[in-house]
Phi, psi and omega in degrees: 000137184252147171227147176252135179234158162215166181274161179289180182217154177283351180274105184235161175285104185289351177293343179267350179295144181064023173237169175253014181290129177266139182222165176287158183299321182283353172272320181288308184280126187245005181296147180299320180300312182291321178296317178297320178299309181298318179300314181297318179296318178295316180301321183274351179068035182256161175284139181208165178199167177249141172265112183260139178297336181258315188260354185074223180288122182241104181285154188291349180255011181251138180253142174221161176280162174303143178211165176228108180217110179275144181301333178293341184266002181288124180280172177299318179294319178294321177300315178302315179296318180299319178295315179297318179297316178303308183295317181296317184281337186247006184302329182279356181263133179276337178228130178237107182260121185250111180279131180202160169262112185306329180289338183243017184277103185297148181299333177302314182294319177300318181295314179300314181295323180289320183279345182297139173293346182262013189305329180287346179268352189269133175235125175274141176212156185227014178233122184298338178297345178281350175280107184227000000 
């Protein structure tokens, strides 16, 4: 079974900032890249999720409040938790396809993918037409 992932973005709907309203990931994150990714996954009817610097794997049916967490601010303890969260949430998938722009792929994401016990199941890709 395959899942498609992409990383979160700092471009968020600021109308949720300073509120306690919980929203879905594709409602919070407003970058064109993330919106195109979510749209393509919905169109193709595939399983997908966002990798969040704060929440780890964020599935499209789960709501969270607005937050501000830059990947540069992730501590060693948080990194350990992110890797464990990644492995726990994606263990049932035989293929993990991670959508990214190689020029903007933060070292945090590279580190998580490298440290993951599931690293042999991960495929990086950068063209949405590969979501099938």
